[in-house]
Structures are given as structure tokens and as C-alpha cells.
Amino acid sequence: MSAADLQSRSAFELAELVRGGEVSAREVAEAFVSRTHEVEGSVRALVRWNAESALEQADRLDADRARGRELGPLAGVPVAIKDNLCLTGAEVTCGSQILRGYESPYDATAVARLLAADCVILGQANMDEFAMGSSCENSSYHPTCNPWDLERVPGGSSGGSAAAVAGGEVPLALGTDTGGSIRQPAALCGVVGLKPSYGRVSRWGLIAFASSLDQIGPLSIDVRDASLALGVLAGVDEKDSTSSPEPVADYVGQLEDGIDGLRVGVLSEIDEGDLDAGVLSNWRESLAHLESCGATLEAISIPSLKSAIAVYYVVANSEASANLARFDGMRYGHRSAEAESLRQLYDMSRSEGFGDEVKRRILLGTFALSSGYYEAYYGRALGVAARMKLEFEQAFGQVDLIVTPTSPTAAFRIGERVADPLAMYLSDVFTTPASLVGLPGLAVPSGFDASGLPLSLQILGRPFAENQVLRAGRAFERAAAVEPKRPEIGGRPVSTT
Ligand code: GLN
């Protein structure tokens, strides 16, 4: 099988080929290593990658198979891991200066589960510093470019993971999502991204941004691969007390059951005037595709949706200000060389180590939690989030799924929104509600705009109803039959079969 052929296969197909002995894990690793050599110089999706280590991991799998061990569900599948997930022996920095030189002594549970499923780790993906951002421009390393147009952002904060998949460097990547960081970059790069329900995947070993919202999930080329990956990742973990004991469904087994007869809610709060023209027409087509699959559309209302961005940025920043207090120059990473007192050591290490956006968030969060303002900001934001949860519960009494565009715009130009944090925050208008309420959310490619940039549909479901969300994504992906096109750099087509 040629390298080009292997590069165009899904993770599911690759694992089957390797498990069945039709190709070796080494051949698969070589194909993706060579692709990464070819495109990484222009895409810059990764902050660290190691061809030799990937080939060694693959050789070990081949040797195991030769000795008669049956390989796991991700046999030989090359993956990229976002740089906020702990990986034994590797530098893990959350895209930040402050963690430079930190070497993780352990694996995040999500990483350990991927490895136990026999994947091959190719490298670590770029991200906005501490996962704060929607464009990957807040990385302390370098911006990542969108494989569909190298002058545009890949989205964020899991922009490196999304670009690595879209550019064909890996068929599967891990991202994290606090307010949209898996779904929005998946949308901007034309790949599938799944944020599981809060608690579905253990957060052990994920460097925390906002602990009540953070979730780990896959970015992939199609919905079947997202389902396969979720099956590997999901499940209770004694190391994370917020991980759920809810049984893990057979996501792949139920995937082709279709959505005939399901009720799909369309939010009346979506203001079509806020959508780019290309997004709007694609959104209307997407609704028609869902109907063609036998779903019925129903208008529903979540009145507190209008406050989602404001609530999210108060809650997320408040939690971030507490979580990031541990980066003080004493325990991990960067320590200022200039300090002459303990107080100065804290001040200077943090001033030198954190980038501007992280500092802005810490300041805003600290303010929102300070005495005299706590109730007015943090308390009130939690109150609105609780109301939003009730509104979603009511809506889910009426419908099975809720859909929105994933992002109000296609990929924007690098630099276009850096000077305007508020414009950047508005990228998250459709993704933050599911985070605040803990719902599963799937971004599925839905076509291209007039300039050839990818667009995406977001499908939300009831808590822990990932199987229904994935089924709907699969049905939609088939119905929309997104034209397999290659990004400029010659990336993989989006698989729709
Ligand atoms: N873009 C959002 C933010 O900047 C979401 C980030 C995320 O989900 N990690 O906070």
C-alpha cells in the first residue's frame, strides 16, 4: 500500500489494516512521518514531534503482533496530543513560557488510554497559551496556519490539533474544550471535533484552565473516528472524582442507526444577521440535510443564551485565576533570574512567564472573585448558568438534539482579531452554552463558503447522549456529502463515507 493511500485512510481503517496484518504499524508511521516532514514547515501545527520515537513505538507494536498479541482499537494509528496533556518524559508547556522545561513524570489518563489502545504518538500540538484563545495566536511558540489557507488562523485553542488532522499529519488528535476549543478549530479546519459531556472523559493529567468546564476530546477526519476515539477515552477514573460512572456506550456499533423520527431543535435566539452570508446559506442547507435524514425540525428557545459569552468569560476567568496561582516560579517551570526577594520572585516569574492574554484573564478573574464584587459578578454568572441549564432541560423535553452553526464565521486572517479581544471572544457564541451546561457537542464539516473555506454544523445532545449526537453527525455527514477537496498544501480529503 502506498504512503499516499495510507495517508488518506481514517484511523478506523488504519487500525483494521494493522490489526489484520495487511500493513505494518511501521509503514503507517512512515507514511505520516513523511507527510509531516512535507507540510509541517508551512502549517506549524506541532510544538514538538519526534519521527524516531514514532517509528520505535510502531516497531514495538509490530513486534508485539508478531509474538501473537492482539492489538487494540487504535493499532498503529498516529496521533497528536495537545500540549496541555501530560505525557511521560516529554516537555509539556500548555503553550506557555512559564512551563518551559517542565517534564511530565506521568501520563494523563486520556493519553494512557490512547496508548493502551496501541496508538503511536507522533507529536504534541500547538495551542493558545493555557487554552485561552480562539486562533492559536496566543501560543508562546508560533502561530499555526490553517491548512486550507495558510494566511488564516486554524481556530483555537486546539488549533494545532485541528491543523495537524486537516493537513494530513495525523488522522487523529486530542484536544481540550472549555468553551469551544475543540469544536471551533475543528470547524475552521474542516474536521470533526467532539466535546464530550462534562465528566465523560477523565481530566487527570490535563493542566487545568477552568475545572468546571474543561473536557478532553478527539479531533478526527470523520464521525466514525470520533466515535472510535471516544470509546477508548470515556469512562470513570478514580483519579478524577468528577469523571462519571455512567456506562460507556458502544459508540461505533450504534453509529449507522440513523436519525429517522428524531426531533431536532433550532434555537430561535440565533440571529441570522450575526452570521456571515456564506455561513447563513450553508446553515440553511444543513437544516435541509437533517430533514432529508428523516429528522423533524422544531423551533426552541433558550432565552439566557444571549448571556452565554458574558457568563462564560466570568466563570472561566475566575476559575483560571485560581488554577494559575500555582505557577509561581517556585514549583514548576520558569523562575526569574533577576529576583532579589520572595515577593519579587513571584512577581517577576509570573510577569515574565505569562503572555498578555493570560494576564488579562487572571486580572479579570481575580477581580470577579474579589470581596465586594464576588456576588455581583461570579455569583450572578453562576446564577445565569443554572438558569441556562434549566432552559436546556426543558428544551430537551421537547427535542432530542439541538443544532447551531459551530462558528459564526469561517477562518479569519492571522492578525485580524488580535487587537480586539471582544471580537475574538465572539467566536465562541455558539460553543460556550454546551460548556456551561456540560452537554456533549459535535462539530461536523458542512461544506465550504465561496472562498473555499470550511464550514461546520454543531450538534448538541442531552448529557451523556454522545451516541445520539454521533449518530446524528454520521447521518448528517453522509447526507451533506461534503465534497472531498484537498487543502492548498495538499492535505487529505474530508471523508464522507
Ligand atoms: N476561546 C475560548 C476562550 O478563549 C475557549 C477556550 C477553550 O475552550 N479552551 O476561553
Coordinates of C-alpha atoms and ligand atoms in Angstrom, one line a residue:
M1 CA 0.0 0.0 0.0
S2 CA 1.5 3.4 -1.0
A3 CA 2.2 6.1 1.5
A4 CA -0.4 8.4 -0.2
D5 CA -3.0 5.6 0.1
L6 CA -2.3 5.2 3.9
Q7 CA -2.3 9.0 4.4
S8 CA -5.8 9.2 3.1
R9 CA -7.2 6.4 5.4
S10 CA -9.2 7.1 8.5
A11 CA -8.0 6.0 11.9
F12 CA -10.6 3.2 11.9
E13 CA -9.4 1.8 8.6
L14 CA -5.7 2.1 9.5
A15 CA -6.2 0.2 12.8
E16 CA -8.1 -2.5 11.0
L17 CA -5.3 -2.9 8.4
V18 CA -2.6 -3.0 11.1
R19 CA -4.6 -5.4 13.3
G20 CA -5.2 -7.7 10.4
G21 CA -1.5 -7.6 9.4
E22 CA -2.2 -6.1 6.0
V23 CA 0.2 -3.3 6.7
S24 CA 2.7 -2.9 9.5
A25 CA 2.5 -0.1 12.1
R26 CA 5.9 0.9 10.8
E27 CA 4.6 1.5 7.3
V28 CA 1.8 3.6 8.7
A29 CA 4.1 5.6 10.9
E30 CA 6.5 6.2 8.0
A31 CA 3.7 7.5 5.8
F32 CA 2.6 10.0 8.4
V33 CA 6.1 11.0 9.3
S34 CA 6.8 11.7 5.7
R35 CA 3.6 13.7 5.3
T36 CA 4.6 15.7 8.4
H37 CA 8.1 16.4 7.0
E38 CA 6.4 17.7 3.9
V39 CA 3.8 20.1 5.3
E40 CA 4.8 20.9 8.9
G41 CA 7.2 23.7 7.8
S42 CA 4.1 25.6 6.4
V43 CA 1.4 24.5 8.8
R44 CA 3.3 24.5 12.0
A45 CA 0.7 22.5 13.9
L46 CA 3.2 20.9 16.3
V47 CA 5.4 22.3 19.1
R48 CA 7.4 19.1 19.3
W49 CA 7.5 15.9 17.3
N50 CA 9.8 13.0 17.0
A51 CA 10.0 10.8 14.0
E52 CA 12.4 8.4 15.5
S53 CA 10.2 7.8 18.6
A54 CA 7.1 7.4 16.5
L55 CA 8.9 4.7 14.4
E56 CA 10.2 3.0 17.5
Q57 CA 6.7 2.9 19.0
A58 CA 5.4 1.4 15.7
D59 CA 8.2 -1.2 15.7
R60 CA 7.3 -2.3 19.2
L61 CA 3.6 -2.8 18.1
D62 CA 4.7 -4.9 15.1
A63 CA 7.0 -7.0 17.4
D64 CA 4.1 -7.5 19.8
R65 CA 1.8 -8.6 17.0
A66 CA 4.4 -11.0 15.7
R67 CA 4.5 -12.5 19.1
G68 CA 0.8 -13.1 19.0
R69 CA -0.6 -10.2 21.0
E70 CA -3.9 -8.9 19.6
L71 CA -3.5 -5.2 19.0
G72 CA -6.0 -2.6 20.4
P73 CA -8.7 -0.5 18.7
L74 CA -6.2 2.2 17.7
A75 CA -3.5 -0.2 16.5
G76 CA -0.7 1.8 14.9
V77 CA -2.8 5.0 14.5
P78 CA -0.5 8.1 14.6
V79 CA -1.9 10.8 17.0
A80 CA -1.0 14.3 18.1
I81 CA -1.6 15.3 21.7
K82 CA -2.4 18.9 22.7
D83 CA 0.4 20.5 24.7
N84 CA -1.7 20.7 27.9
L85 CA -1.9 16.9 28.4
C86 CA 0.7 15.2 30.4
L87 CA 3.0 12.8 28.6
T88 CA 5.6 10.8 30.5
G89 CA 9.1 12.1 29.9
A90 CA 8.0 14.8 27.5
E91 CA 8.2 18.6 27.9
V92 CA 4.6 19.8 28.5
T93 CA 4.1 23.5 28.5
C94 CA 0.5 24.5 27.7
G95 CA 1.8 26.7 25.0
S96 CA 3.4 28.9 27.7
Q97 CA 6.8 30.3 28.5
I98 CA 6.1 29.7 32.2
L99 CA 6.2 25.9 31.8
R100 CA 9.2 25.8 29.5
G101 CA 11.4 22.9 30.7
Y102 CA 8.7 21.2 32.7
E103 CA 9.0 17.5 32.1
S104 CA 5.9 15.4 32.9
P105 CA 6.6 12.4 35.2
Y106 CA 3.2 10.8 34.3
D107 CA 0.6 10.3 31.5
A108 CA -2.8 12.0 31.6
T109 CA -5.5 9.3 31.8
A110 CA -6.7 10.2 28.3
V111 CA -3.2 9.7 26.9
A112 CA -2.7 6.5 28.9
R113 CA -5.9 5.1 27.4
L114 CA -4.9 6.0 23.8
L115 CA -1.6 4.3 24.4
A116 CA -3.3 1.3 25.9
A117 CA -5.3 1.1 22.7
D118 CA -2.0 0.9 20.8
C119 CA -1.8 4.3 19.1
V120 CA 1.5 5.8 18.1
I121 CA 2.2 9.3 19.4
L122 CA 3.7 11.4 16.7
G123 CA 4.0 14.7 18.5
Q124 CA 2.5 17.5 20.6
A125 CA 0.2 20.0 19.2
N126 CA 0.4 23.8 19.4
M127 CA -2.3 25.7 21.3
D128 CA -3.2 29.1 22.7
E129 CA -1.4 29.7 25.9
F130 CA -3.2 27.9 28.7
A131 CA -6.0 27.2 26.2
M132 CA -7.1 30.8 26.3
G133 CA -8.0 31.9 22.8
S134 CA -9.8 31.1 19.6
S135 CA -7.0 31.4 17.0
C136 CA -3.7 29.8 18.2
E137 CA -2.1 33.2 18.0
N138 CA -1.7 33.3 21.8
S139 CA 0.8 30.4 21.7
S140 CA 4.2 31.5 23.1
Y141 CA 5.8 29.4 20.3
H142 CA 4.4 30.5 16.9
P143 CA 1.0 30.8 15.3
T144 CA -0.3 27.7 13.5
C145 CA -1.6 28.2 10.0
N146 CA -4.9 26.9 8.6
P147 CA -4.1 24.2 6.0
W148 CA -7.0 25.5 3.8
D149 CA -5.4 28.9 3.6
L150 CA -2.0 29.5 5.3
E151 CA -2.8 33.1 5.9
R152 CA -5.7 32.3 8.1
V153 CA -6.0 31.0 11.7
P154 CA -6.8 27.4 12.4
G155 CA -9.0 28.5 15.3
G156 CA -8.2 27.8 18.9
S157 CA -7.3 26.9 21.4
S158 CA -6.8 23.3 20.0
G159 CA -5.7 24.9 16.7
G160 CA -2.6 22.7 16.4
S161 CA -4.6 19.5 16.8
A162 CA -7.1 20.6 14.2
A163 CA -4.5 21.8 11.7
A164 CA -2.5 18.5 12.2
V165 CA -5.6 16.5 11.2
A166 CA -6.7 18.8 8.4
G167 CA -3.1 18.9 7.0
G168 CA -2.9 15.1 7.0
E169 CA -0.1 14.9 9.5
V170 CA -2.1 12.6 11.7
P171 CA -5.6 11.1 11.3
L172 CA -6.5 11.7 14.9
A173 CA -5.6 14.2 17.6
L174 CA -6.5 15.0 21.2
G175 CA -7.8 18.5 22.0
T176 CA -9.5 20.1 25.0
D177 CA -12.5 22.2 25.1
T178 CA -13.5 24.7 27.9
G179 CA -15.7 27.0 25.8
G180 CA -15.3 25.7 22.3
S181 CA -11.6 24.9 21.9
I182 CA -12.2 21.5 20.2
R183 CA -15.3 22.5 18.2
Q184 CA -14.3 25.9 16.8
P185 CA -10.9 24.9 15.5
A186 CA -12.5 21.7 14.0
A187 CA -15.0 23.9 12.3
L188 CA -12.3 26.3 10.9
C189 CA -10.2 23.5 9.7
G190 CA -12.9 21.3 8.2
V191 CA -12.5 18.3 10.5
V192 CA -14.7 16.6 13.1
G193 CA -14.4 17.7 16.7
L194 CA -16.2 16.2 19.8
K195 CA -16.5 17.8 23.2
P196 CA -17.9 15.0 25.4
S197 CA -20.3 15.7 28.3
Y198 CA -18.6 17.1 31.4
G199 CA -17.3 14.0 33.3
R200 CA -17.4 11.6 30.3
V201 CA -13.6 11.7 29.9
S202 CA -11.2 11.9 32.9
R203 CA -9.3 15.2 33.3
W204 CA -6.5 13.7 35.3
G205 CA -3.3 15.0 33.8
L206 CA -4.9 17.8 31.9
I207 CA -3.3 21.1 33.0
A208 CA -6.4 22.9 34.3
F209 CA -7.9 26.1 32.8
A210 CA -11.4 26.2 34.2
S211 CA -12.0 22.9 36.1
S212 CA -15.8 23.0 36.0
L213 CA -15.8 23.3 32.2
D214 CA -12.7 21.6 30.8
Q215 CA -13.2 18.4 28.8
I216 CA -10.8 16.3 26.6
G217 CA -12.0 15.0 23.3
P218 CA -10.9 13.9 19.8
L219 CA -10.4 15.7 16.5
S220 CA -10.7 13.4 13.5
I221 CA -11.4 13.2 9.8
D222 CA -14.9 11.7 10.2
V223 CA -17.5 10.9 12.8
R224 CA -16.7 7.2 12.9
D225 CA -13.2 8.0 14.1
A226 CA -14.5 10.4 16.7
S227 CA -16.8 7.6 17.9
L228 CA -13.9 5.1 18.0
A229 CA -11.7 7.5 20.0
L230 CA -14.5 8.3 22.4
G231 CA -15.0 4.6 23.2
V232 CA -11.3 4.5 24.1
L233 CA -11.2 7.7 26.1
A234 CA -14.5 7.5 28.0
G235 CA -15.2 6.0 31.4
V236 CA -14.8 6.6 35.1
D237 CA -11.3 7.1 36.6
E238 CA -10.6 7.0 40.3
K239 CA -8.0 9.8 39.8
D240 CA -10.7 12.3 38.7
S241 CA -13.6 12.5 41.1
T242 CA -15.7 14.4 38.5
S243 CA -15.4 11.6 36.0
S244 CA -18.7 9.9 35.6
P245 CA -19.5 6.2 36.4
E246 CA -22.3 6.4 33.7
P247 CA -21.8 3.3 31.5
V248 CA -19.8 3.8 28.2
A249 CA -22.0 3.0 25.1
D250 CA -20.9 1.2 22.0
Y251 CA -20.5 4.4 20.0
V252 CA -19.3 2.7 16.8
G253 CA -21.8 -0.1 17.0
Q254 CA -24.8 2.3 17.1
L255 CA -23.4 4.7 14.6
E256 CA -25.3 3.8 11.5
D257 CA -28.8 3.7 13.1
G258 CA -29.8 7.0 11.6
I259 CA -32.0 9.8 12.9
D260 CA -35.3 9.0 11.3
G261 CA -38.0 10.4 13.5
L262 CA -35.7 12.3 15.9
R263 CA -36.7 15.8 16.8
V264 CA -34.1 18.4 16.2
G265 CA -34.3 21.8 17.9
V266 CA -33.4 25.0 16.1
L267 CA -32.7 27.9 18.5
S268 CA -34.9 30.9 17.9
E269 CA -32.2 33.0 19.5
I270 CA -29.9 32.5 16.5
D271 CA -29.8 35.9 14.9
E272 CA -29.3 35.3 11.2
G273 CA -28.0 38.8 10.9
D274 CA -25.0 37.8 13.0
L275 CA -23.9 35.1 10.6
D276 CA -21.6 35.7 7.6
A277 CA -23.5 35.3 4.3
G278 CA -21.7 32.1 3.5
V279 CA -22.4 30.6 7.0
L280 CA -26.0 31.5 6.7
S281 CA -26.7 29.8 3.4
N282 CA -24.7 26.8 4.5
W283 CA -26.7 26.7 7.8
R284 CA -30.0 26.6 5.8
E285 CA -28.7 23.8 3.6
S286 CA -27.6 21.9 6.7
L287 CA -31.1 22.0 8.2
A288 CA -32.4 20.7 4.9
H289 CA -29.9 17.8 5.1
L290 CA -31.1 16.9 8.6
E291 CA -34.7 16.9 7.3
S292 CA -33.7 14.7 4.4
C293 CA -32.4 12.1 7.0
G294 CA -35.9 11.9 8.5
A295 CA -35.5 14.3 11.4
T296 CA -38.2 16.9 12.2
L297 CA -37.1 20.4 13.0
E298 CA -38.7 22.3 15.8
A299 CA -38.1 25.9 17.0
I300 CA -37.0 26.0 20.6
S301 CA -35.9 28.9 22.8
I302 CA -33.1 29.2 25.4
P303 CA -33.6 32.8 26.5
S304 CA -30.4 33.0 28.6
L305 CA -28.3 32.1 25.5
K306 CA -27.7 35.8 24.9
S307 CA -25.7 36.0 28.2
A308 CA -23.6 32.9 27.4
I309 CA -20.4 34.7 26.4
A310 CA -20.6 37.1 29.3
V311 CA -21.2 34.3 31.8
Y312 CA -18.5 32.1 30.3
Y313 CA -15.9 34.7 30.5
V314 CA -16.7 35.5 34.1
V315 CA -16.8 31.8 35.2
A316 CA -13.8 30.6 33.1
N317 CA -11.6 33.6 34.1
S318 CA -12.5 33.3 37.8
E319 CA -11.5 29.6 37.8
A320 CA -8.4 30.3 35.7
S321 CA -7.2 32.9 38.2
A322 CA -7.4 30.3 41.0
N323 CA -5.9 27.5 38.9
L324 CA -3.0 29.5 37.6
A325 CA -1.9 30.7 41.1
R326 CA 0.3 27.6 41.3
F327 CA 2.6 28.9 38.6
D328 CA 4.7 31.0 40.9
G329 CA 8.3 30.4 39.9
M330 CA 8.8 28.0 42.8
R331 CA 7.2 24.8 41.9
Y332 CA 7.3 24.5 38.1
G333 CA 8.9 25.9 35.0
H334 CA 10.2 29.4 34.6
R335 CA 11.9 31.2 37.5
S336 CA 13.1 34.8 37.1
A337 CA 16.8 35.1 37.4
E338 CA 16.6 38.8 38.5
A339 CA 14.5 38.5 41.7
E340 CA 16.0 39.6 45.0
S341 CA 13.2 38.7 47.3
L342 CA 10.5 36.1 47.5
R343 CA 7.8 38.7 46.6
Q344 CA 9.9 39.8 43.6
L345 CA 10.4 36.2 42.6
Y346 CA 6.6 35.6 42.4
D347 CA 6.0 38.9 40.6
M348 CA 8.8 38.7 38.1
S349 CA 8.4 35.0 37.3
R350 CA 4.7 35.5 36.6
S351 CA 5.3 38.8 34.7
E352 CA 8.0 37.2 32.5
G353 CA 6.3 33.8 32.1
F354 CA 2.7 34.6 31.2
G355 CA 1.6 36.2 27.9
D356 CA -0.7 39.2 27.6
E357 CA -4.0 37.2 27.2
V358 CA -3.3 35.0 30.2
K359 CA -2.5 38.1 32.3
R360 CA -5.7 39.7 31.1
R361 CA -7.7 36.7 32.2
I362 CA -6.0 36.4 35.6
L363 CA -6.7 40.1 36.3
L364 CA -10.4 39.8 35.2
G365 CA -10.9 36.6 37.1
T366 CA -9.2 37.9 40.3
F367 CA -11.4 41.0 40.1
A368 CA -14.6 38.9 39.7
L369 CA -13.7 36.9 42.8
S370 CA -12.6 39.8 45.0
S371 CA -14.6 40.6 48.0
G372 CA -17.3 43.1 47.3
Y373 CA -17.6 42.0 43.6
Y374 CA -17.9 38.2 44.1
E375 CA -21.7 38.2 44.2
A376 CA -22.1 40.9 41.6
Y377 CA -20.0 39.0 39.0
Y378 CA -19.2 35.4 39.9
G379 CA -22.3 34.7 41.9
R380 CA -24.5 36.2 39.3
A381 CA -22.8 34.4 36.4
L382 CA -23.3 31.1 38.2
G383 CA -27.0 32.0 38.7
V384 CA -27.4 32.6 34.9
A385 CA -25.6 29.3 34.1
A386 CA -28.0 27.5 36.4
R387 CA -31.0 29.1 34.7
M388 CA -29.5 28.1 31.3
K389 CA -29.2 24.5 32.5
L390 CA -32.9 24.5 33.3
E391 CA -33.8 26.0 30.0
F392 CA -31.8 23.3 28.2
E393 CA -33.5 20.6 30.3
Q394 CA -36.9 22.0 29.3
A395 CA -35.8 22.1 25.6
F396 CA -34.6 18.5 25.8
G397 CA -38.1 17.6 26.9
Q398 CA -39.3 18.8 23.6
V399 CA -36.5 17.7 21.2
D400 CA -33.7 15.1 21.1
L401 CA -30.9 17.2 19.7
I402 CA -30.2 20.9 19.2
V403 CA -28.2 22.3 16.2
T404 CA -26.4 25.6 15.6
P405 CA -23.6 26.7 13.2
T406 CA -20.4 25.8 15.1
S407 CA -18.8 29.2 14.4
P408 CA -20.5 32.5 13.2
T409 CA -17.7 32.9 10.6
A410 CA -15.2 30.9 8.6
A411 CA -11.5 31.1 9.4
F412 CA -10.3 34.7 9.8
R413 CA -7.0 36.1 8.8
I414 CA -4.0 35.8 11.1
G415 CA -3.7 39.1 13.0
E416 CA -7.2 40.2 12.2
R417 CA -8.6 40.0 15.7
V418 CA -5.6 40.2 17.9
A419 CA -6.1 43.8 18.8
D420 CA -9.8 43.3 19.6
P421 CA -10.3 40.7 22.4
L422 CA -14.0 41.1 22.3
A423 CA -14.2 40.3 18.6
M424 CA -12.1 37.2 19.4
Y425 CA -14.4 36.2 22.3
L426 CA -17.5 36.4 20.0
S427 CA -16.1 33.4 18.1
D428 CA -17.4 31.3 21.0
V429 CA -21.0 32.5 20.8
F430 CA -22.4 29.1 19.8
T431 CA -19.9 26.9 21.6
T432 CA -19.9 28.3 25.2
P433 CA -23.5 27.2 26.2
A434 CA -22.8 23.5 25.9
S435 CA -19.7 24.1 28.1
L436 CA -21.6 26.0 30.8
V437 CA -24.3 23.3 30.9
G438 CA -21.9 20.2 30.5
L439 CA -23.6 18.9 27.3
P440 CA -21.9 16.9 24.5
G441 CA -21.2 18.9 21.4
L442 CA -20.1 17.7 18.0
A443 CA -18.7 19.9 15.2
V444 CA -19.2 18.2 11.7
P445 CA -18.0 19.6 8.4
S446 CA -21.0 21.0 6.5
G447 CA -19.4 22.4 3.3
F448 CA -17.4 25.4 2.1
D449 CA -18.0 29.0 1.6
A450 CA -17.4 30.9 -1.6
S451 CA -13.7 31.3 -0.8
G452 CA -13.3 27.6 -0.3
L453 CA -13.1 27.8 3.5
P454 CA -14.6 25.0 5.5
L455 CA -17.9 25.5 7.4
S456 CA -19.4 23.4 10.2
L457 CA -22.6 22.3 11.9
Q458 CA -22.7 21.9 15.7
I459 CA -24.9 19.1 17.2
L460 CA -25.7 19.2 20.9
G461 CA -27.4 16.4 22.9
R462 CA -28.6 15.6 26.4
P463 CA -25.9 14.9 29.0
F464 CA -24.2 11.6 28.2
A465 CA -26.2 11.1 25.0
E466 CA -23.0 11.1 22.9
N467 CA -24.3 8.0 21.0
Q468 CA -27.2 10.0 19.7
V469 CA -25.1 13.0 18.9
L470 CA -22.6 10.9 17.0
R471 CA -25.3 9.0 15.1
A472 CA -26.8 12.3 14.0
G473 CA -23.3 13.5 13.0
R474 CA -22.8 10.4 10.9
A475 CA -26.2 10.7 9.2
F476 CA -25.5 14.4 8.5
E477 CA -22.0 13.7 7.2
R478 CA -23.4 11.2 4.7
A479 CA -26.3 13.5 3.7
A480 CA -24.1 16.6 3.3
A481 CA -21.6 14.6 1.4
V482 CA -19.0 17.3 1.8
E483 CA -17.1 17.4 -1.5
P484 CA -13.7 15.8 -0.8
K485 CA -11.4 18.6 -1.6
R486 CA -7.8 19.0 -0.7
P487 CA -6.4 22.0 1.2
E488 CA -3.9 24.1 -0.7
I489 CA -1.0 22.3 0.9
G490 CA -2.3 19.0 -0.5
G491 CA -4.0 17.7 2.6
R492 CA -6.3 14.8 3.0
P493 CA -9.9 15.0 1.6
V494 CA -12.6 15.1 4.2
S495 CA -14.0 11.5 4.3
T496 CA -17.8 11.2 4.0
T497 CA -18.2 7.5 3.5
Ligands
GLN1 N1 -12.0 30.5 23.0 C1 -12.4 30.3 24.4 C2 -11.5 31.1 25.3 O1 -10.7 31.8 24.9 C3 -12.5 28.9 24.7 C4 -11.2 28.3 25.1 C5 -11.3 26.9 25.4 O2 -12.3 26.2 25.1 N2 -10.2 26.4 26.0 O3 -11.6 31.0 26.5

